[in-house]
Amino acid sequence: MNRRSFLTTTAATAVLAASGLPAFAADPLKIGFIYVGPVGDMGWSYQHDQGRQAIEKEYGDKVQVTFMESVAEGPDAERALTQLALAGNKLIFATSFGYMDSVMNVAAKFPDVKFEHATGYKSAENVATYDARFYEGRAIQGTIAGRMTKTNKIGYIGSFPIPEVIQGINAAYIHAKKVNPDVEMKVVWAYTWFDPAKEADAAAALISEGCDFVLQHTDSTAPQAKAQEAGNVYTFGQASDMSAFAPKPRVGSTIDNWAPYYIERVGAALDGSWKTQATWGGIGTGMVGIGEITSEVPEEVKAEAMALKDKIGAGEYHPFTGPLNKQDGSAWLAAGETPEDGVLAGMNFFVEGISAELPK
Amino acid sequence: MVGGIDIVTLGATLMVASTPVLLAATGELVAEKAGVLNLGVEGMMIMGAMGGFAAAVTTGSPVAGFVAGALAGAALALLFGVLTQVFLSNQTATGLALTLFGLGLSALFGKGYEGVRPPPTGKVPFGPLADLPVVGPILFGHDWVVYLSLGLVAAVWGFLKYSRLGLVLRAVGENAGAAHALGYRVVGVRIAALVFGGALAGLGGAYLSLVRVPQWTEGMTAGAGWIALAIVVFASWRAERVLIGAYLFGGITALQLQLQAAGYAIPVHFLSMAPYVITIIALVILSVLHRRGAQAAPADLGRSFHAAR
């Protein structure tokens, strides 16, 4: 649904409401989504939209779901959220970090509307948060990259220096280093979630620096296209599987799988058991999926990666397990120690061994 | 390698990265020289990116894609021309509307083309030239659109400076009333200039989706059209400076990412604003040196013309 047909539905709903029709018992639960990018980005927003479609499939007539795509973070988000709330949506999913304050403001004005904010840390009676442990997937990418790199240089396209992204860089580096002590990590900050041309240039810069693995925390498939052009460079799918580029250059992926969570939360809203909460799921809960590891990856490396995945999924291993030092050499985790979630969620430093500077 | 930066890669990336902006800016230069301010460059570019991509995927021919991209941009420009030149709508508002219209329309038509890969655009076979050290990969390793864009800049420069038609076009932009009194068809010239500008913007857009990225995604121009507009102003409406501006911008954009990759300890925020700041400073210095900066704008730029008979 685009914005225009959204407006029409809104208007129609307003007319119905004004005509004073009695509410039917079988009224569907109205659910709204806002996405930061286009659903066709094949990455982040695409994956949230897959979750939205899963809700429709699961609950059919019991729900009525609308979405608005490419809603800019900031005032526009507040307007979009207000519009969704006014249109009678009782459960609203806001799917980007930057929507956080808008969600809090709008939620305060509509206490009977339930809000769910992805990747945020502020909550209220009617605002729940949910996030995925993407760093668990990064640990697996790091392992594969560390084993397979020939140049011992691994490139990483960062979006913004926020904890979620820093966790990913650290996790990838730690696990690459673990299997290959000579490995070096190069980081380029794109300062965008989605700008295919810039992402392509960032990939080209990393490749020209000799990186034969390019990891990314931006949402388009442009880096995959660049890697393919270069020929001997590998990448991973980000957020979505990006399987169009398999078996090479894309050799694996970290997939955000929001569908089970969305289905569960909509179910809770339908039966009245919805309560505010903070969810941080990972491989174990299925929120983070690992796409097919392709035939380009040697069997023994694949086995090692899958074993790591199983251990993380079973909760036997934490990607941040000490001994680990911070970049400046100061101690962070003692041997065998793992960090608390609160520390991880506020991570603002690189681990020891990464030479790139973290922008402050 | 100079200071950890691979000059060959930088040079090669620069040529490719600058081409979309260069094409769009050259087109806009012609339109503005005719006295029309078309702020819809972004919209025309994205329509070119979408139309070109769709045509290339459907026919399997990148050439058909570039032609379709140019046509899509030209069609949108024609719409703008009819609205502003015939119906005398406000150019600023119509241009802004054109951008929004193009962004929306391309998103709508582009739905089925997400995640598809376009046919590859071949490189021009320069034979032994391409094997020259350093110069070869930088200058002779590209597809034909890169060379076409350079040719177009030269052609536009020559056309405006030396040809009679170019003189008429400039007269229309400087003083539409006088040109009309001399018997020139102001509206016709302006619409022709607009359509040419739209075609180049569309071509630039198609280059983005077919070569530079290459894929189609909604909103993929990500502001390239606005940069093209800015470059025309800072280049004080001269084709050769548009070339300098576009290459400087593309070059520094690529360079800042390379500096990051090479691990230079320059604050990243500074690096990411550098392309804008340095391009503007360089072009301002150029126009100050030649003392024609602010006065260089066509006198009738942005003014509607209506022949009072």
mmCIF file of N, CA, C and O in Angstrom, chain A residues 2 38-42 69-70 161 186-191 194-198 200-202 204-206 208-209 220-223 225-226 228-229 244-246 356-357 359-360, chain B residues 1 4-6 9 13 16-17 108 111 114-115 117 123 208 211-222 250 253-254 256-258 260-265 268-269 272 276:
data_model
loop_
_atom_site.group_PDB
_atom_site.id
_atom_site.type_symbol
_atom_site.label_atom_id
_atom_site.label_comp_id
_atom_site.label_asym_id
_atom_site.label_seq_id
_atom_site.Cartn_x
_atom_site.Cartn_y
_atom_site.Cartn_z
ATOM 1 N N ASN A 2 0.609 2.144 -0.882
ATOM 2 C CA ASN A 2 1.403 3.359 -0.865
ATOM 3 C C ASN A 2 0.699 4.413 -0.025
ATOM 4 O O ASN A 2 -0.359 4.177 0.538
ATOM 5 N N PRO A 38 12.796 1.615 1.529
ATOM 6 C CA PRO A 38 11.807 0.973 0.671
ATOM 7 C C PRO A 38 11.777 -0.535 0.949
ATOM 8 O O PRO A 38 12.813 -1.102 1.290
ATOM 9 N N VAL A 39 10.613 -1.177 0.817
ATOM 10 C CA VAL A 39 10.577 -2.622 1.072
ATOM 11 C C VAL A 39 11.420 -3.371 0.039
ATOM 12 O O VAL A 39 11.789 -4.509 0.249
ATOM 13 N N GLY A 40 11.733 -2.690 -1.046
ATOM 14 C CA GLY A 40 12.550 -3.334 -2.069
ATOM 15 C C GLY A 40 14.041 -3.167 -1.850
ATOM 16 O O GLY A 40 14.827 -3.400 -2.757
ATOM 17 N N ASP A 41 14.467 -2.766 -0.656
ATOM 18 C CA ASP A 41 15.912 -2.608 -0.449
ATOM 19 C C ASP A 41 16.617 -3.957 -0.414
ATOM 20 O O ASP A 41 17.837 -4.031 -0.453
ATOM 21 N N MET A 42 15.826 -5.031 -0.336
ATOM 22 C CA MET A 42 16.367 -6.394 -0.303
ATOM 23 C C MET A 42 17.200 -6.627 0.953
ATOM 24 O O MET A 42 17.942 -7.590 1.050
ATOM 25 N N GLU A 69 6.293 2.959 3.835
ATOM 26 C CA GLU A 69 7.721 2.718 3.629
ATOM 27 C C GLU A 69 8.472 4.029 3.427
ATOM 28 O O GLU A 69 7.868 5.068 3.200
ATOM 29 N N SER A 70 9.784 3.957 3.507
ATOM 30 C CA SER A 70 10.668 5.120 3.326
ATOM 31 C C SER A 70 10.225 6.311 4.173
ATOM 32 O O SER A 70 10.153 7.432 3.690
ATOM 33 N N PRO A 161 28.456 4.741 13.707
ATOM 34 C CA PRO A 161 29.145 4.163 14.870
ATOM 35 C C PRO A 161 28.229 4.076 16.088
ATOM 36 O O PRO A 161 28.412 4.790 17.065
ATOM 37 N N LYS A 186 39.848 -3.782 8.269
ATOM 38 C CA LYS A 186 39.769 -2.400 7.795
ATOM 39 C C LYS A 186 38.310 -1.948 7.815
ATOM 40 O O LYS A 186 37.437 -2.686 7.394
ATOM 41 N N VAL A 187 38.087 -0.744 8.328
ATOM 42 C CA VAL A 187 36.711 -0.277 8.506
ATOM 43 C C VAL A 187 36.498 1.024 7.731
ATOM 44 O O VAL A 187 37.332 1.924 7.785
ATOM 45 N N VAL A 188 35.398 1.090 6.989
ATOM 46 C CA VAL A 188 35.005 2.325 6.312
ATOM 47 C C VAL A 188 33.610 2.702 6.792
ATOM 48 O O VAL A 188 32.710 1.860 6.807
ATOM 49 N N TRP A 189 33.442 3.943 7.215
ATOM 50 C CA TRP A 189 32.119 4.391 7.668
ATOM 51 C C TRP A 189 31.411 5.096 6.537
ATOM 52 O O TRP A 189 31.917 6.064 5.984
ATOM 53 N N ALA A 190 30.215 4.628 6.192
ATOM 54 C CA ALA A 190 29.478 5.208 5.066
ATOM 55 C C ALA A 190 28.541 6.318 5.523
ATOM 56 O O ALA A 190 28.105 7.135 4.716
ATOM 57 N N TYR A 191 28.202 6.343 6.804
ATOM 58 C CA TYR A 191 27.242 7.313 7.349
ATOM 59 C C TYR A 191 25.917 7.305 6.589
ATOM 60 O O TYR A 191 25.350 8.346 6.272
ATOM 61 N N PHE A 194 21.488 3.349 3.722
ATOM 62 C CA PHE A 194 21.102 2.921 2.390
ATOM 63 C C PHE A 194 21.476 3.972 1.358
ATOM 64 O O PHE A 194 20.852 5.012 1.268
ATOM 65 N N ASP A 195 22.544 3.765 0.618
ATOM 66 C CA ASP A 195 22.933 4.610 -0.502
ATOM 67 C C ASP A 195 23.779 3.728 -1.412
ATOM 68 O O ASP A 195 24.995 3.638 -1.241
ATOM 69 N N PRO A 196 23.118 3.027 -2.349
ATOM 70 C CA PRO A 196 23.824 2.012 -3.133
ATOM 71 C C PRO A 196 25.131 2.519 -3.748
ATOM 72 O O PRO A 196 26.151 1.820 -3.706
ATOM 73 N N ALA A 197 25.119 3.753 -4.294
ATOM 74 C CA ALA A 197 26.324 4.248 -4.962
ATOM 75 C C ALA A 197 27.471 4.377 -3.965
ATOM 76 O O ALA A 197 28.605 3.988 -4.236
ATOM 77 N N LYS A 198 27.168 4.910 -2.778
ATOM 78 C CA LYS A 198 28.217 5.096 -1.780
ATOM 79 C C LYS A 198 28.705 3.752 -1.246
ATOM 80 O O LYS A 198 29.900 3.554 -1.004
ATOM 81 N N ALA A 200 28.761 1.028 -2.899
ATOM 82 C CA ALA A 200 29.610 0.443 -3.948
ATOM 83 C C ALA A 200 31.014 1.038 -3.878
ATOM 84 O O ALA A 200 32.014 0.316 -3.961
ATOM 85 N N ASP A 201 31.097 2.357 -3.703
ATOM 86 C CA ASP A 201 32.412 3.009 -3.610
ATOM 87 C C ASP A 201 33.181 2.541 -2.378
ATOM 88 O O ASP A 201 34.399 2.366 -2.421
ATOM 89 N N ALA A 202 32.458 2.375 -1.275
ATOM 90 C CA ALA A 202 33.111 1.918 -0.049
ATOM 91 C C ALA A 202 33.698 0.529 -0.264
ATOM 92 O O ALA A 202 34.835 0.249 0.133
ATOM 93 N N ALA A 204 34.594 -0.709 -3.130
ATOM 94 C CA ALA A 204 35.729 -0.571 -4.048
ATOM 95 C C ALA A 204 36.974 -0.107 -3.299
ATOM 96 O O ALA A 204 38.090 -0.594 -3.557
ATOM 97 N N ALA A 205 36.800 0.813 -2.351
ATOM 98 C CA ALA A 205 37.939 1.316 -1.577
ATOM 99 C C ALA A 205 38.559 0.178 -0.764
ATOM 100 O O ALA A 205 39.791 0.039 -0.713
ATOM 101 N N LEU A 206 37.726 -0.632 -0.139
ATOM 102 C CA LEU A 206 38.241 -1.737 0.673
ATOM 103 C C LEU A 206 38.958 -2.761 -0.204
ATOM 104 O O LEU A 206 40.020 -3.276 0.152
ATOM 105 N N SER A 208 40.415 -2.182 -3.046
ATOM 106 C CA SER A 208 41.689 -1.638 -3.514
ATOM 107 C C SER A 208 42.737 -1.647 -2.408
ATOM 108 O O SER A 208 43.934 -1.595 -2.671
ATOM 109 N N GLU A 209 42.294 -1.730 -1.163
ATOM 110 C CA GLU A 209 43.237 -1.846 -0.045
ATOM 111 C C GLU A 209 43.668 -3.293 0.160
ATOM 112 O O GLU A 209 44.379 -3.602 1.113
ATOM 113 N N SER A 220 21.996 -2.326 1.164
ATOM 114 C CA SER A 220 21.777 -2.685 -0.242
ATOM 115 C C SER A 220 22.726 -3.792 -0.692
ATOM 116 O O SER A 220 23.659 -4.161 0.007
ATOM 117 N N THR A 221 22.483 -4.293 -1.902
ATOM 118 C CA THR A 221 23.345 -5.353 -2.433
ATOM 119 C C THR A 221 24.453 -4.789 -3.324
ATOM 120 O O THR A 221 25.129 -5.538 -4.023
ATOM 121 N N ALA A 222 24.658 -3.470 -3.284
ATOM 122 C CA ALA A 222 25.694 -2.866 -4.126
ATOM 123 C C ALA A 222 27.093 -3.425 -3.831
ATOM 124 O O ALA A 222 27.863 -3.671 -4.764
ATOM 125 N N PRO A 223 27.458 -3.656 -2.549
ATOM 126 C CA PRO A 223 28.783 -4.237 -2.302
ATOM 127 C C PRO A 223 28.944 -5.617 -2.936
ATOM 128 O O PRO A 223 30.034 -5.951 -3.418
ATOM 129 N N ALA A 225 27.596 -6.565 -5.731
ATOM 130 C CA ALA A 225 27.828 -6.344 -7.151
ATOM 131 C C ALA A 225 29.283 -5.936 -7.403
ATOM 132 O O ALA A 225 29.914 -6.378 -8.372
ATOM 133 N N LYS A 226 29.835 -5.099 -6.522
ATOM 134 C CA LYS A 226 31.242 -4.674 -6.670
ATOM 135 C C LYS A 226 32.190 -5.855 -6.502
ATOM 136 O O LYS A 226 33.166 -6.002 -7.236
ATOM 137 N N GLN A 228 31.563 -8.939 -7.027
ATOM 138 C CA GLN A 228 31.449 -9.823 -8.178
ATOM 139 C C GLN A 228 32.300 -9.318 -9.326
ATOM 140 O O GLN A 228 32.980 -10.082 -10.001
ATOM 141 N N GLU A 229 32.278 -7.986 -9.510
ATOM 142 C CA GLU A 229 33.072 -7.369 -10.560
ATOM 143 C C GLU A 229 34.552 -7.625 -10.321
ATOM 144 O O GLU A 229 35.311 -7.914 -11.244
ATOM 145 N N ALA A 244 20.704 -13.935 -4.566
ATOM 146 C CA ALA A 244 20.925 -13.707 -5.992
ATOM 147 C C ALA A 244 22.417 -13.704 -6.315
ATOM 148 O O ALA A 244 22.812 -13.938 -7.453
ATOM 149 N N PHE A 245 23.245 -13.458 -5.299
ATOM 150 C CA PHE A 245 24.687 -13.375 -5.535
ATOM 151 C C PHE A 245 25.419 -14.640 -5.119
ATOM 152 O O PHE A 245 26.644 -14.672 -5.080
ATOM 153 N N ALA A 246 24.668 -15.704 -4.757
ATOM 154 C CA ALA A 246 25.295 -16.970 -4.407
ATOM 155 C C ALA A 246 25.624 -17.737 -5.694
ATOM 156 O O ALA A 246 25.015 -17.468 -6.721
ATOM 157 N N ALA A 356 41.690 0.453 13.227
ATOM 158 C CA ALA A 356 40.891 1.607 12.823
ATOM 159 C C ALA A 356 40.449 2.412 14.040
ATOM 160 O O ALA A 356 40.310 1.879 15.131
ATOM 161 N N GLU A 357 40.246 3.716 13.824
ATOM 162 C CA GLU A 357 39.759 4.576 14.903
ATOM 163 C C GLU A 357 38.246 4.524 14.929
ATOM 164 O O GLU A 357 37.597 4.495 13.887
ATOM 165 N N PRO A 359 35.016 6.591 15.331
ATOM 166 C CA PRO A 359 34.614 8.007 15.386
ATOM 167 C C PRO A 359 33.855 8.298 16.687
ATOM 168 O O PRO A 359 33.042 7.484 17.116
ATOM 169 N N LYS A 360 34.164 9.423 17.273
ATOM 170 C CA LYS A 360 33.484 9.780 18.531
ATOM 171 C C LYS A 360 32.434 10.847 18.264
ATOM 172 O O LYS A 360 32.660 11.760 17.518
ATOM 173 N N MET B 1 50.904 3.318 -5.734
ATOM 174 C CA MET B 1 50.570 3.619 -4.335
ATOM 175 C C MET B 1 51.237 4.926 -3.896
ATOM 176 O O MET B 1 52.445 5.072 -3.969
ATOM 177 N N GLY B 4 49.805 5.062 0.724
ATOM 178 C CA GLY B 4 48.839 4.025 1.058
ATOM 179 C C GLY B 4 47.578 4.086 0.221
ATOM 180 O O GLY B 4 46.679 3.268 0.383
ATOM 181 N N ILE B 5 47.495 5.062 -0.694
ATOM 182 C CA ILE B 5 46.312 5.162 -1.550
ATOM 183 C C ILE B 5 46.680 4.672 -2.942
ATOM 184 O O ILE B 5 47.672 5.114 -3.522
ATOM 185 N N ASP B 6 45.877 3.773 -3.442
ATOM 186 C CA ASP B 6 46.116 3.232 -4.764
ATOM 187 C C ASP B 6 45.589 4.216 -5.815
ATOM 188 O O ASP B 6 44.396 4.351 -6.022
ATOM 189 N N THR B 9 43.348 2.779 -8.727
ATOM 190 C CA THR B 9 41.955 2.523 -8.357
ATOM 191 C C THR B 9 41.206 3.825 -8.157
ATOM 192 O O THR B 9 40.056 3.959 -8.577
ATOM 193 N N THR B 13 37.987 4.746 -10.239
ATOM 194 C CA THR B 13 36.718 4.930 -9.519
ATOM 195 C C THR B 13 36.158 6.321 -9.784
ATOM 196 O O THR B 13 34.959 6.497 -9.970
ATOM 197 N N VAL B 16 34.213 6.684 -13.041
ATOM 198 C CA VAL B 16 32.896 6.044 -12.996
ATOM 199 C C VAL B 16 31.972 6.779 -12.024
ATOM 200 O O VAL B 16 30.811 7.043 -12.327
ATOM 201 N N ALA B 17 32.527 7.140 -10.848
ATOM 202 C CA ALA B 17 31.693 7.750 -9.813
ATOM 203 C C ALA B 17 31.166 9.117 -10.258
ATOM 204 O O ALA B 17 30.086 9.531 -9.870
ATOM 205 N N LEU B 108 6.945 3.206 -8.083
ATOM 206 C CA LEU B 108 5.766 2.431 -8.472
ATOM 207 C C LEU B 108 6.098 1.475 -9.625
ATOM 208 O O LEU B 108 5.865 0.275 -9.543
ATOM 209 N N LYS B 111 8.748 -1.599 -9.041
ATOM 210 C CA LYS B 111 8.484 -2.679 -8.078
ATOM 211 C C LYS B 111 8.984 -4.054 -8.521
ATOM 212 O O LYS B 111 9.540 -4.795 -7.743
ATOM 213 N N GLU B 114 13.238 -5.174 -8.497
ATOM 214 C CA GLU B 114 14.150 -5.209 -7.371
ATOM 215 C C GLU B 114 14.812 -6.576 -7.281
ATOM 216 O O GLU B 114 14.178 -7.606 -7.487
ATOM 217 N N GLY B 115 16.099 -6.562 -6.964
ATOM 218 C CA GLY B 115 16.813 -7.825 -6.815
ATOM 219 C C GLY B 115 17.191 -8.477 -8.136
ATOM 220 O O GLY B 115 17.705 -9.582 -8.157
ATOM 221 N N ARG B 117 19.404 -8.558 -11.728
ATOM 222 C CA ARG B 117 20.692 -8.026 -12.164
ATOM 223 C C ARG B 117 20.629 -7.618 -13.629
ATOM 224 O O ARG B 117 20.111 -8.351 -14.459
ATOM 225 N N LYS B 123 33.091 -2.885 -21.768
ATOM 226 C CA LYS B 123 34.105 -1.837 -21.785
ATOM 227 C C LYS B 123 34.531 -1.595 -23.229
ATOM 228 O O LYS B 123 34.429 -2.475 -24.075
ATOM 229 N N LEU B 208 23.784 5.161 -13.426
ATOM 230 C CA LEU B 208 23.815 4.787 -12.011
ATOM 231 C C LEU B 208 23.285 3.362 -11.812
ATOM 232 O O LEU B 208 23.903 2.531 -11.146
ATOM 233 N N VAL B 211 25.496 0.694 -14.460
ATOM 234 C CA VAL B 211 26.936 0.497 -14.364
ATOM 235 C C VAL B 211 27.455 0.742 -12.957
ATOM 236 O O VAL B 211 28.135 -0.101 -12.376
ATOM 237 N N ARG B 212 27.102 1.881 -12.396
ATOM 238 C CA ARG B 212 27.788 2.272 -11.182
ATOM 239 C C ARG B 212 27.409 1.373 -10.022
ATOM 240 O O ARG B 212 28.261 0.962 -9.245
ATOM 241 N N VAL B 213 26.125 1.031 -9.863
ATOM 242 C CA VAL B 213 25.771 0.260 -8.658
ATOM 243 C C VAL B 213 25.902 -1.263 -8.800
ATOM 244 O O VAL B 213 26.503 -1.858 -7.913
ATOM 245 N N PRO B 214 25.558 -1.988 -9.807
ATOM 246 C CA PRO B 214 24.439 -1.864 -10.715
ATOM 247 C C PRO B 214 23.259 -2.695 -10.214
ATOM 248 O O PRO B 214 23.351 -3.895 -10.086
ATOM 249 N N GLN B 215 22.176 -2.041 -9.975
ATOM 250 C CA GLN B 215 20.918 -2.667 -9.559
ATOM 251 C C GLN B 215 19.876 -1.566 -9.503
ATOM 252 O O GLN B 215 20.221 -0.397 -9.576
ATOM 253 N N TRP B 216 18.616 -1.975 -9.407
ATOM 254 C CA TRP B 216 17.588 -0.958 -9.220
ATOM 255 C C TRP B 216 17.075 -1.035 -7.792
ATOM 256 O O TRP B 216 16.712 -2.095 -7.314
ATOM 257 N N THR B 217 17.085 0.088 -7.094
ATOM 258 C CA THR B 217 16.372 0.201 -5.829
ATOM 259 C C THR B 217 15.771 1.578 -5.774
ATOM 260 O O THR B 217 16.356 2.544 -6.244
ATOM 261 N N GLU B 218 14.599 1.596 -5.204
ATOM 262 C CA GLU B 218 13.873 2.837 -4.994
ATOM 263 C C GLU B 218 14.781 3.866 -4.309
ATOM 264 O O GLU B 218 15.521 3.532 -3.390
ATOM 265 N N GLY B 219 14.721 5.105 -4.790
ATOM 266 C CA GLY B 219 15.472 6.176 -4.123
ATOM 267 C C GLY B 219 16.976 6.067 -4.274
ATOM 268 O O GLY B 219 17.725 6.654 -3.511
ATOM 269 N N MET B 220 17.446 5.333 -5.275
ATOM 270 C CA MET B 220 18.873 5.045 -5.354
ATOM 271 C C MET B 220 19.720 6.232 -5.797
ATOM 272 O O MET B 220 20.933 6.221 -5.613
ATOM 273 N N THR B 221 19.101 7.284 -6.358
ATOM 274 C CA THR B 221 19.918 8.442 -6.742
ATOM 275 C C THR B 221 20.459 9.148 -5.503
ATOM 276 O O THR B 221 21.491 9.785 -5.574
ATOM 277 N N ALA B 222 19.748 9.017 -4.386
ATOM 278 C CA ALA B 222 20.242 9.500 -3.088
ATOM 279 C C ALA B 222 20.856 10.888 -3.149
ATOM 280 O O ALA B 222 21.924 11.131 -2.612
ATOM 281 N N GLY B 250 33.338 13.705 -7.403
ATOM 282 C CA GLY B 250 33.420 12.239 -7.463
ATOM 283 C C GLY B 250 34.746 11.740 -6.920
ATOM 284 O O GLY B 250 34.806 10.741 -6.204
ATOM 285 N N THR B 253 34.884 12.096 -3.097
ATOM 286 C CA THR B 253 34.008 11.096 -2.489
ATOM 287 C C THR B 253 34.722 9.748 -2.435
ATOM 288 O O THR B 253 34.733 9.066 -1.400
ATOM 289 N N ALA B 254 35.328 9.367 -3.554
ATOM 290 C CA ALA B 254 36.044 8.088 -3.591
ATOM 291 C C ALA B 254 37.264 8.136 -2.675
ATOM 292 O O ALA B 254 37.567 7.182 -1.961
ATOM 293 N N GLN B 256 37.812 9.908 0.041
ATOM 294 C CA GLN B 256 37.568 9.895 1.490
ATOM 295 C C GLN B 256 37.327 8.465 1.971
ATOM 296 O O GLN B 256 37.753 8.089 3.059
ATOM 297 N N LEU B 257 36.667 7.654 1.141
ATOM 298 C CA LEU B 257 36.441 6.262 1.535
ATOM 299 C C LEU B 257 37.759 5.494 1.517
ATOM 300 O O LEU B 257 38.029 4.656 2.368
ATOM 301 N N GLN B 258 38.605 5.808 0.520
ATOM 302 C CA GLN B 258 39.912 5.139 0.450
ATOM 303 C C GLN B 258 40.802 5.518 1.626
ATOM 304 O O GLN B 258 41.530 4.679 2.157
ATOM 305 N N GLN B 260 39.791 6.280 4.563
ATOM 306 C CA GLN B 260 39.291 5.516 5.703
ATOM 307 C C GLN B 260 39.799 4.085 5.652
ATOM 308 O O GLN B 260 40.255 3.538 6.650
ATOM 309 N N ALA B 261 39.701 3.492 4.462
ATOM 310 C CA ALA B 261 40.112 2.090 4.321
ATOM 311 C C ALA B 261 41.602 1.942 4.608
ATOM 312 O O ALA B 261 42.046 0.938 5.160
ATOM 313 N N ALA B 262 42.381 2.971 4.231
ATOM 314 C CA ALA B 262 43.821 2.904 4.453
ATOM 315 C C ALA B 262 44.177 3.202 5.905
ATOM 316 O O ALA B 262 45.338 3.138 6.298
ATOM 317 N N GLY B 263 43.172 3.559 6.698
ATOM 318 C CA GLY B 263 43.395 3.734 8.126
ATOM 319 C C GLY B 263 43.994 5.074 8.513
ATOM 320 O O GLY B 263 44.689 5.184 9.517
ATOM 321 N N TYR B 264 43.752 6.124 7.717
ATOM 322 C CA TYR B 264 44.256 7.443 8.095
ATOM 323 C C TYR B 264 43.504 7.967 9.306
ATOM 324 O O TYR B 264 42.294 7.793 9.417
ATOM 325 N N ALA B 265 44.214 8.619 10.216
ATOM 326 C CA ALA B 265 43.575 9.091 11.443
ATOM 327 C C ALA B 265 42.990 10.485 11.264
ATOM 328 O O ALA B 265 43.309 11.413 11.986
ATOM 329 N N VAL B 268 36.358 10.984 10.835
ATOM 330 C CA VAL B 268 35.499 10.500 9.765
ATOM 331 C C VAL B 268 34.434 11.528 9.368
ATOM 332 O O VAL B 268 34.095 11.662 8.200
ATOM 333 N N HIS B 269 33.940 12.280 10.350
ATOM 334 C CA HIS B 269 32.922 13.281 10.032
ATOM 335 C C HIS B 269 33.474 14.325 9.075
ATOM 336 O O HIS B 269 32.799 14.778 8.174
ATOM 337 N N SER B 272 33.649 12.801 5.579
ATOM 338 C CA SER B 272 32.416 12.635 4.811
ATOM 339 C C SER B 272 31.827 13.962 4.356
ATOM 340 O O SER B 272 31.042 13.990 3.425
ATOM 341 N N TYR B 276 31.817 17.835 -0.371
ATOM 342 C CA TYR B 276 30.969 19.017 -0.563
ATOM 343 C C TYR B 276 31.774 20.288 -0.366
ATOM 344 O O TYR B 276 31.776 21.189 -1.201
#
